[in-house]
Coordinates of C-alpha atoms and ligand atoms in Angstrom, one line a residue:
M29 CA 206.2 130.7 112.0
R30 CA 207.1 133.8 110.0
A31 CA 204.1 135.5 108.4
H32 CA 204.4 136.0 104.7
P33 CA 204.1 139.7 103.7
R34 CA 201.2 140.4 101.4
P35 CA 202.3 140.7 97.8
R36 CA 202.1 144.3 96.7
L37 CA 201.3 144.3 93.1
F38 CA 201.7 148.1 92.7
S39 CA 204.6 148.8 95.1
P40 CA 206.1 152.3 94.4
L41 CA 209.3 150.7 93.1
R42 CA 207.4 148.5 90.7
L43 CA 205.1 151.2 89.6
S44 CA 207.9 153.7 88.8
A45 CA 209.8 151.0 86.9
Y46 CA 206.7 150.4 84.9
L47 CA 206.1 154.0 84.1
I48 CA 209.8 154.6 83.2
G49 CA 209.6 151.5 80.9
L50 CA 206.4 152.8 79.3
G51 CA 208.1 156.1 78.6
F52 CA 211.0 154.4 76.9
L53 CA 208.6 152.2 75.0
V54 CA 206.7 155.2 73.7
V55 CA 209.9 157.0 72.7
A56 CA 211.2 153.9 71.0
A57 CA 208.0 153.2 69.2
F58 CA 207.4 156.7 67.9
S59 CA 211.0 157.8 67.4
S60 CA 210.5 157.1 63.7
P61 CA 207.2 157.1 61.9
P62 CA 204.9 154.7 63.8
F63 CA 203.1 152.0 62.0
L64 CA 200.1 151.1 64.1
G65 CA 197.6 150.8 61.2
G66 CA 196.2 147.2 61.3
E67 CA 195.2 145.1 64.2
I68 CA 196.8 141.7 64.7
T69 CA 194.2 139.0 63.7
L70 CA 196.6 136.0 64.1
G71 CA 199.8 135.4 66.0
P72 CA 202.3 136.4 67.0
V73 CA 204.1 133.1 66.4
V74 CA 207.8 133.1 67.0
G75 CA 210.0 130.7 65.0
G76 CA 213.2 130.4 63.0
V77 CA 215.0 131.0 66.2
T78 CA 218.8 130.5 66.5
D79 CA 221.4 131.8 68.9
S80 CA 221.4 135.1 67.2
Q81 CA 218.1 135.7 65.4
G82 CA 214.4 134.9 65.3
I83 CA 211.3 135.6 63.3
V84 CA 207.9 136.9 64.5
F85 CA 204.9 136.0 62.4
V86 CA 201.6 138.0 62.5
R87 CA 198.6 138.5 60.3
L88 CA 197.0 141.9 60.2
S89 CA 193.5 143.2 59.6
E90 CA 194.5 145.4 56.8
P91 CA 197.5 146.1 54.5
G92 CA 200.3 148.1 56.0
P93 CA 203.7 148.1 57.7
V94 CA 204.5 146.2 60.9
G95 CA 207.6 145.8 63.0
V96 CA 208.7 144.6 66.4
L97 CA 210.4 146.2 69.4
Y98 CA 212.5 143.9 71.4
S99 CA 214.6 144.1 74.5
T100 CA 216.5 142.1 77.1
D101 CA 214.8 144.4 79.6
S102 CA 211.2 143.5 80.2
Y103 CA 210.4 147.1 81.0
F104 CA 212.1 148.4 77.8
R105 CA 214.3 150.8 79.9
R106 CA 217.5 149.9 78.0
D107 CA 218.8 147.7 75.2
V108 CA 215.8 148.4 73.0
H109 CA 215.9 147.2 69.4
R110 CA 213.6 148.0 66.6
S111 CA 213.2 145.6 63.7
V112 CA 213.0 146.4 60.1
E113 CA 209.6 147.3 58.8
V114 CA 207.8 144.6 56.9
Q115 CA 204.7 145.1 54.8
A116 CA 201.6 143.0 55.3
E117 CA 200.3 142.7 51.8
E118 CA 197.0 141.5 50.3
G119 CA 199.1 139.3 47.9
H120 CA 200.4 137.4 51.0
D121 CA 197.1 137.2 52.8
L122 CA 198.0 140.1 55.1
T123 CA 200.7 138.0 56.7
A124 CA 204.1 139.3 57.7
Q125 CA 207.3 137.7 59.0
I126 CA 209.5 140.1 60.9
P127 CA 213.2 139.2 61.3
L128 CA 214.8 140.0 64.7
T129 CA 218.6 140.2 64.4
G130 CA 221.5 140.8 66.7
L131 CA 220.2 138.6 69.5
E132 CA 222.3 137.2 72.2
P133 CA 222.4 133.4 72.8
A134 CA 220.4 131.8 75.6
T135 CA 218.8 135.1 76.3
T136 CA 215.2 136.0 77.0
Y137 CA 213.7 138.8 75.0
T138 CA 210.5 140.7 75.6
Y139 CA 208.9 141.9 72.4
R140 CA 206.0 144.0 71.3
V141 CA 204.5 144.0 67.9
L142 CA 204.2 147.5 66.4
A143 CA 200.6 147.0 65.2
G144 CA 197.2 148.2 66.5
L145 CA 196.1 149.0 70.0
G146 CA 194.0 145.9 70.4
P147 CA 194.6 143.0 72.8
R148 CA 197.5 141.5 70.8
G149 CA 199.0 144.8 69.6
I150 CA 201.8 147.0 70.9
L151 CA 200.4 147.2 74.4
N152 CA 200.9 143.5 75.0
P153 CA 204.4 142.2 75.7
Y154 CA 205.5 138.7 74.8
R155 CA 208.7 136.8 75.6
F156 CA 210.8 134.1 74.1
T157 CA 214.3 132.8 74.7
T158 CA 217.0 132.3 72.1
A159 CA 219.0 129.1 71.6
P160 CA 222.3 128.5 73.3
P161 CA 225.4 128.4 71.0
P162 CA 225.9 125.3 68.9
N163 CA 228.0 122.7 70.8
S164 CA 227.4 124.2 74.2
L165 CA 226.2 121.6 76.6
H166 CA 222.8 122.0 78.3
D167 CA 220.0 120.1 79.9
F168 CA 216.8 120.9 77.9
D169 CA 213.5 119.4 76.8
F170 CA 211.6 119.9 73.6
A171 CA 208.0 118.8 72.7
V172 CA 206.8 117.3 69.5
F173 CA 203.3 117.1 68.2
S174 CA 201.8 115.3 65.2
D175 CA 198.3 114.7 63.7
L176 CA 195.5 116.8 64.9
S177 CA 191.8 116.0 64.8
L178 CA 189.7 117.0 61.8
V179 CA 186.9 118.0 64.1
N180 CA 187.0 121.2 66.0
V181 CA 188.1 120.2 69.5
A182 CA 190.6 121.6 72.0
A183 CA 194.2 120.4 72.3
L184 CA 194.9 120.1 76.0
A185 CA 198.3 118.6 75.1
Y186 CA 199.6 122.0 74.3
A187 CA 199.1 123.2 77.8
S188 CA 200.6 120.0 79.3
A189 CA 203.7 120.3 77.1
G190 CA 204.0 123.9 78.1
A191 CA 204.2 122.9 81.7
F192 CA 207.7 121.4 81.0
S193 CA 208.9 124.8 79.6
P194 CA 210.2 123.2 76.4
A195 CA 213.1 124.9 74.7
F196 CA 211.2 124.7 71.5
V197 CA 208.1 123.0 70.1
M198 CA 207.7 121.1 66.8
Q199 CA 204.6 120.1 64.8
I200 CA 205.7 117.4 62.3
G201 CA 202.7 116.9 60.0
D202 CA 199.0 116.8 59.6
F203 CA 198.6 119.9 61.7
D204 CA 195.1 119.6 60.1
H205 CA 193.6 116.8 58.0
S206 CA 191.3 119.0 55.9
N207 CA 193.0 118.1 52.5
P208 CA 193.1 121.6 51.0
G209 CA 194.3 120.2 47.7
I210 CA 190.9 118.6 47.2
I211 CA 188.4 120.2 49.5
P212 CA 186.6 122.5 49.0
P213 CA 186.5 122.8 45.3
P214 CA 187.6 124.8 43.4
V215 CA 191.1 124.4 44.7
T216 CA 192.6 127.8 45.4
I217 CA 195.4 129.0 47.7
E218 CA 192.6 130.2 50.1
N219 CA 192.0 126.5 51.0
W220 CA 195.5 126.3 52.6
R221 CA 195.3 129.8 54.1
W222 CA 192.0 129.0 55.8
M223 CA 193.6 125.8 57.2
H224 CA 196.6 127.6 58.5
R225 CA 194.4 130.2 60.2
R226 CA 192.5 127.4 61.9
V227 CA 195.5 125.6 63.4
L228 CA 197.2 128.8 64.5
G229 CA 194.2 130.4 66.2
D230 CA 190.8 130.1 64.6
S231 CA 189.8 126.6 65.8
A232 CA 189.5 125.3 69.4
S233 CA 192.9 123.6 69.1
G234 CA 194.3 126.7 67.4
Q235 CA 193.3 128.8 70.4
D236 CA 195.1 126.4 72.7
F237 CA 198.1 126.6 70.4
A238 CA 198.0 130.4 70.4
K239 CA 197.7 130.5 74.2
F240 CA 200.3 127.9 75.2
V241 CA 202.9 127.8 72.4
A242 CA 202.8 130.4 69.6
S243 CA 204.1 133.6 71.1
T244 CA 206.4 132.3 73.7
T245 CA 208.1 129.1 72.5
P246 CA 210.1 128.9 69.3
F247 CA 208.0 126.8 66.9
Y248 CA 209.1 124.6 64.0
H249 CA 206.7 123.0 61.6
I250 CA 206.7 120.7 58.5
W251 CA 203.8 119.2 56.7
D252 CA 202.6 115.7 56.0
D253 CA 200.2 114.6 53.3
H254 CA 196.9 115.9 54.7
D255 CA 198.2 119.5 55.3
Y256 CA 200.3 119.4 52.2
G257 CA 197.0 118.8 50.3
A258 CA 195.7 115.3 50.1
N259 CA 196.0 111.7 51.3
N260 CA 199.4 110.1 50.4
A261 CA 200.1 113.1 48.1
D262 CA 203.5 113.5 46.4
R263 CA 205.6 115.8 44.1
T264 CA 203.2 115.3 41.2
A265 CA 200.4 117.2 43.0
P266 CA 199.2 119.9 40.6
W267 CA 198.7 122.4 43.5
K268 CA 202.2 122.0 45.0
D269 CA 203.2 125.6 44.3
M270 CA 200.0 126.9 46.1
A271 CA 200.6 124.7 49.1
T272 CA 204.3 125.9 49.3
Q273 CA 203.4 129.6 49.0
A274 CA 200.7 129.4 51.7
F275 CA 203.0 127.5 54.1
L276 CA 205.8 130.0 53.7
E277 CA 203.3 132.9 54.3
Y278 CA 202.2 131.4 57.6
F279 CA 205.1 129.6 59.2
P280 CA 208.4 131.2 60.2
L281 CA 211.2 128.8 59.2
P282 CA 215.0 128.9 59.6
A283 CA 217.0 129.6 56.5
R284 CA 216.3 126.9 54.0
P285 CA 219.2 125.2 52.2
N286 CA 217.5 125.5 48.8
P287 CA 214.9 128.3 48.8
A288 CA 213.9 127.3 45.2
G289 CA 213.3 123.7 46.4
G290 CA 211.1 122.2 49.1
L291 CA 210.7 123.1 52.7
W292 CA 213.5 121.0 54.3
Y293 CA 215.7 122.8 56.9
S294 CA 217.9 122.2 59.9
F295 CA 218.5 124.1 63.1
R296 CA 220.8 123.8 66.1
Y297 CA 220.1 123.9 69.8
A298 CA 223.2 123.4 72.0
Q299 CA 224.4 119.8 71.5
A300 CA 221.5 118.9 69.2
E301 CA 220.9 119.4 65.5
I302 CA 217.4 118.8 64.1
F303 CA 217.1 117.8 60.4
V304 CA 213.5 118.5 59.3
L305 CA 212.6 116.6 56.2
D306 CA 210.1 117.6 53.6
L307 CA 208.7 114.2 52.6
R308 CA 206.0 115.4 50.3
S309 CA 207.1 118.0 47.8
E310 CA 209.9 115.8 46.4
R311 CA 208.4 112.4 46.9
D312 CA 207.9 109.9 44.1
P313 CA 204.4 108.4 44.1
D314 CA 204.0 105.7 46.7
D315 CA 203.0 103.2 44.0
A316 CA 206.1 103.8 41.8
P317 CA 208.1 100.5 41.5
Q318 CA 210.6 99.9 44.2
G319 CA 214.2 100.4 43.2
P320 CA 217.3 102.5 43.8
E321 CA 215.9 105.4 41.9
K322 CA 212.7 105.7 43.9
S323 CA 213.0 108.6 46.3
M324 CA 211.0 110.2 49.1
L325 CA 213.6 113.0 49.4
G326 CA 214.7 113.9 45.9
D327 CA 218.4 114.2 44.9
D328 CA 218.9 117.7 46.4
Q329 CA 217.3 117.0 49.8
K330 CA 219.1 113.7 50.1
A331 CA 222.5 115.2 49.4
W332 CA 221.8 117.9 51.9
L333 CA 220.7 115.4 54.6
L334 CA 223.7 113.1 54.1
D335 CA 226.2 116.0 54.0
G336 CA 224.6 117.5 57.0
L337 CA 224.7 114.4 59.1
L338 CA 228.3 113.8 58.2
A339 CA 229.4 117.4 58.9
S340 CA 227.3 117.9 62.0
T341 CA 229.2 118.6 65.2
A342 CA 226.1 117.9 67.3
R343 CA 226.1 115.0 69.7
W344 CA 222.4 114.3 68.9
K345 CA 221.1 114.3 65.3
F346 CA 217.4 114.2 65.2
I347 CA 215.8 113.3 61.8
I348 CA 212.2 114.5 61.6
S349 CA 210.2 112.1 59.4
S350 CA 206.5 112.9 58.9
S351 CA 206.2 109.3 57.5
G352 CA 206.8 106.2 59.6
W353 CA 210.5 105.1 59.5
N354 CA 210.3 101.7 61.3
L355 CA 210.8 99.0 58.7
R356 CA 208.4 96.8 60.6
G357 CA 205.9 99.6 61.1
K358 CA 203.0 100.8 59.0
P359 CA 203.4 99.2 55.5
T360 CA 201.6 101.9 53.5
D361 CA 202.6 105.5 52.8
S362 CA 205.8 105.0 54.8
W363 CA 209.5 104.3 54.3
A364 CA 208.6 100.7 53.7
L365 CA 207.7 101.7 50.2
F366 CA 211.1 103.5 49.8
S367 CA 213.3 100.8 51.3
D368 CA 216.2 101.2 48.9
E369 CA 216.6 104.8 49.8
Q370 CA 216.2 104.1 53.5
S371 CA 218.9 101.5 53.2
E372 CA 221.2 104.0 51.5
I373 CA 220.7 106.5 54.3
V374 CA 221.3 103.8 57.0
Q375 CA 224.4 102.5 55.3
F376 CA 225.8 106.0 54.9
V377 CA 225.4 106.6 58.6
R378 CA 226.9 103.3 59.6
D379 CA 229.8 103.4 57.1
R380 CA 230.9 106.8 58.4
G381 CA 230.4 106.0 62.0
I382 CA 227.9 108.8 62.6
S383 CA 226.6 108.6 66.1
G384 CA 223.6 110.0 68.0
V385 CA 221.1 109.6 65.2
V386 CA 217.5 109.4 66.4
V387 CA 214.3 109.5 64.3
L388 CA 211.1 111.3 65.4
S389 CA 208.2 110.3 63.2
G390 CA 204.5 111.0 62.8
D391 CA 201.5 109.7 60.9
L392 CA 200.4 106.7 63.0
H393 CA 197.7 108.4 65.1
S394 CA 198.6 106.1 67.9
G395 CA 199.1 106.9 71.6
G396 CA 202.8 106.9 70.9
G397 CA 205.4 104.2 70.2
I398 CA 209.2 103.8 70.7
D399 CA 211.7 101.5 69.1
D400 CA 215.3 101.0 70.3
G401 CA 216.6 100.5 66.8
T402 CA 215.8 96.8 66.6
N403 CA 213.1 97.4 64.1
A404 CA 214.0 100.9 63.0
Y405 CA 217.8 100.9 62.5
F406 CA 218.0 103.9 64.9
P407 CA 216.1 104.7 68.0
E408 CA 212.7 106.0 66.8
L409 CA 209.8 107.6 68.6
S410 CA 206.4 107.6 66.9
V411 CA 204.7 110.8 68.1
P412 CA 201.2 110.5 69.5
A413 CA 198.3 112.1 67.8
T414 CA 197.6 115.5 69.5
N415 CA 193.9 115.6 70.1
I416 CA 192.2 112.7 68.2
H417 CA 189.8 111.0 70.6
Q418 CA 188.2 107.6 70.3
Q419 CA 190.8 106.4 67.8
R420 CA 191.1 102.6 68.2
D421 CA 193.9 101.6 65.8
C422 CA 196.8 103.1 63.9
T423 CA 196.2 104.6 60.5
G424 CA 196.3 102.0 57.9
G425 CA 195.2 99.4 60.4
E426 CA 198.6 98.3 61.5
C427 CA 200.9 99.8 64.1
G428 CA 203.7 97.3 63.4
T429 CA 206.4 96.1 65.9
W430 CA 208.0 98.5 68.3
S431 CA 210.6 97.2 70.9
E432 CA 209.4 99.5 73.7
G433 CA 205.7 99.2 72.7
I434 CA 203.1 101.3 71.0
L435 CA 199.9 102.3 72.6
T436 CA 196.6 102.0 70.8
G437 CA 193.1 101.1 71.7
I438 CA 193.1 104.0 74.1
D439 CA 192.4 107.7 73.7
P440 CA 195.6 108.5 71.9
S441 CA 195.8 112.2 72.5
G442 CA 199.2 113.4 73.7
F443 CA 202.7 114.5 72.7
A444 CA 206.3 113.5 72.7
L445 CA 208.8 115.0 75.1
I446 CA 212.5 114.7 74.3
R447 CA 214.7 115.3 77.2
V448 CA 218.4 116.0 76.7
R449 CA 220.6 115.6 79.8
H450 CA 224.3 116.4 80.2
D451 CA 226.3 115.0 83.1
K452 CA 228.9 117.6 83.9
T453 CA 230.9 115.1 86.0
S454 CA 231.3 112.4 83.4
G455 CA 230.9 114.6 80.4
A456 CA 228.3 112.1 79.0
D457 CA 225.1 112.9 77.3
R458 CA 221.9 110.9 77.5
L459 CA 218.5 111.3 76.0
L460 CA 215.1 110.3 77.4
L461 CA 212.5 109.7 74.7
Q462 CA 209.1 109.9 76.3
T463 CA 205.5 109.7 75.0
R464 CA 203.0 111.4 77.2
G465 CA 199.2 111.6 77.4
E466 CA 197.4 114.9 76.9
D467 CA 197.4 115.4 80.6
G468 CA 201.2 115.2 80.6
S469 CA 201.3 111.7 82.2
L470 CA 204.2 109.5 81.2
R471 CA 203.3 106.6 78.9
L472 CA 206.4 105.2 77.4
E473 CA 210.1 106.0 78.1
Y474 CA 213.4 104.9 76.6
L475 CA 216.9 106.0 77.5
V476 CA 219.4 106.6 74.7
E477 CA 223.1 106.9 75.5
L478 CA 225.9 107.7 73.2
P479 CA 228.4 105.0 72.5
Ligands
FE2_519 FE1 197.5 112.1 60.0

């Protein structure tokens, strides 16, 4: 048997490469006025990633400029780019979102944040990978989270999802249930900022998020009622503008179709397009009378969704719905109360022969559920709660009917794993919808094939 050579962590070759890289890094960082004033107190979080750009979010300890150095070379010996300088200002709670441009598709970048000398600062490298070009065909997984515990507990599911090396990670609502539109009074924007700092780093689950997701995996978020501000909240909430401002301060998003409107957006990853709906800021009150005018989306978002579905060249079109979609699912605070608008969307998709539509929904706090379309028009996966323990039933008391089942009465913590697979021989694509426990174990699985 051949003996394995002992790994040499500081071989002469490796050490010299490191020193050369460090030299390049110093030159690049200080070739124009350095900005190393504040320390990073939160982040980095990488988001808004496409095949050519991305955004790095950080929060600093004091006002000042911040930027990012990034390179395809992990030692920064070549191909070093320096972002524009962004100001972290008191008026935006010392947050900054730094755009990275001119990126190559499906390429891994190492980056360093030009801030502070502390443990998260310029001395610490991070890495993320850009998306492949739209319509290229790839095998990839992505992970989806929903509904975190109100109490301060860890979220082991982040680490378990990370073990699958997801192409990106989504959190589709109730990242926190602290109801910042109500608690604590008086209601100020600080309520939302405090909540965002918790989920991104200051709580036990936030620390897991920071460790296993934030800096390395492109991250996409949308709110549901409890992180928008209050239970079952809608467009009439008096604090809507505060909630919106704080969200935009803390979460890097792709370009929004209507920056003056709500938070909805879409993004592409290879043969998939993901339509992320904002089901709170435009929503009519749940108790408004049913009818063709009643809307969860609002006119502008609905037109964008329908146009986007029709125009999409993606094989898979994921609709992210923080509220339950299944018409035989939870009867309250769900699409069941907006059935006319839901029918309009379904009819539009059917009339125009749009294929590959799949719904990923949140809100139920279950161990995860899947429907093949029998009860939900399209295949739907209800995402498990992330770290809520000892939950014994779905929110609202009813899980509804799901063709592939829904798990409840068990510890529901977990996540959804969406696995896109392309068969090079046949040219066919298939999709595995999976719900997994917080340890990564498989719970439910359903195969979707294109017609
Ligand atoms: Fe929730």
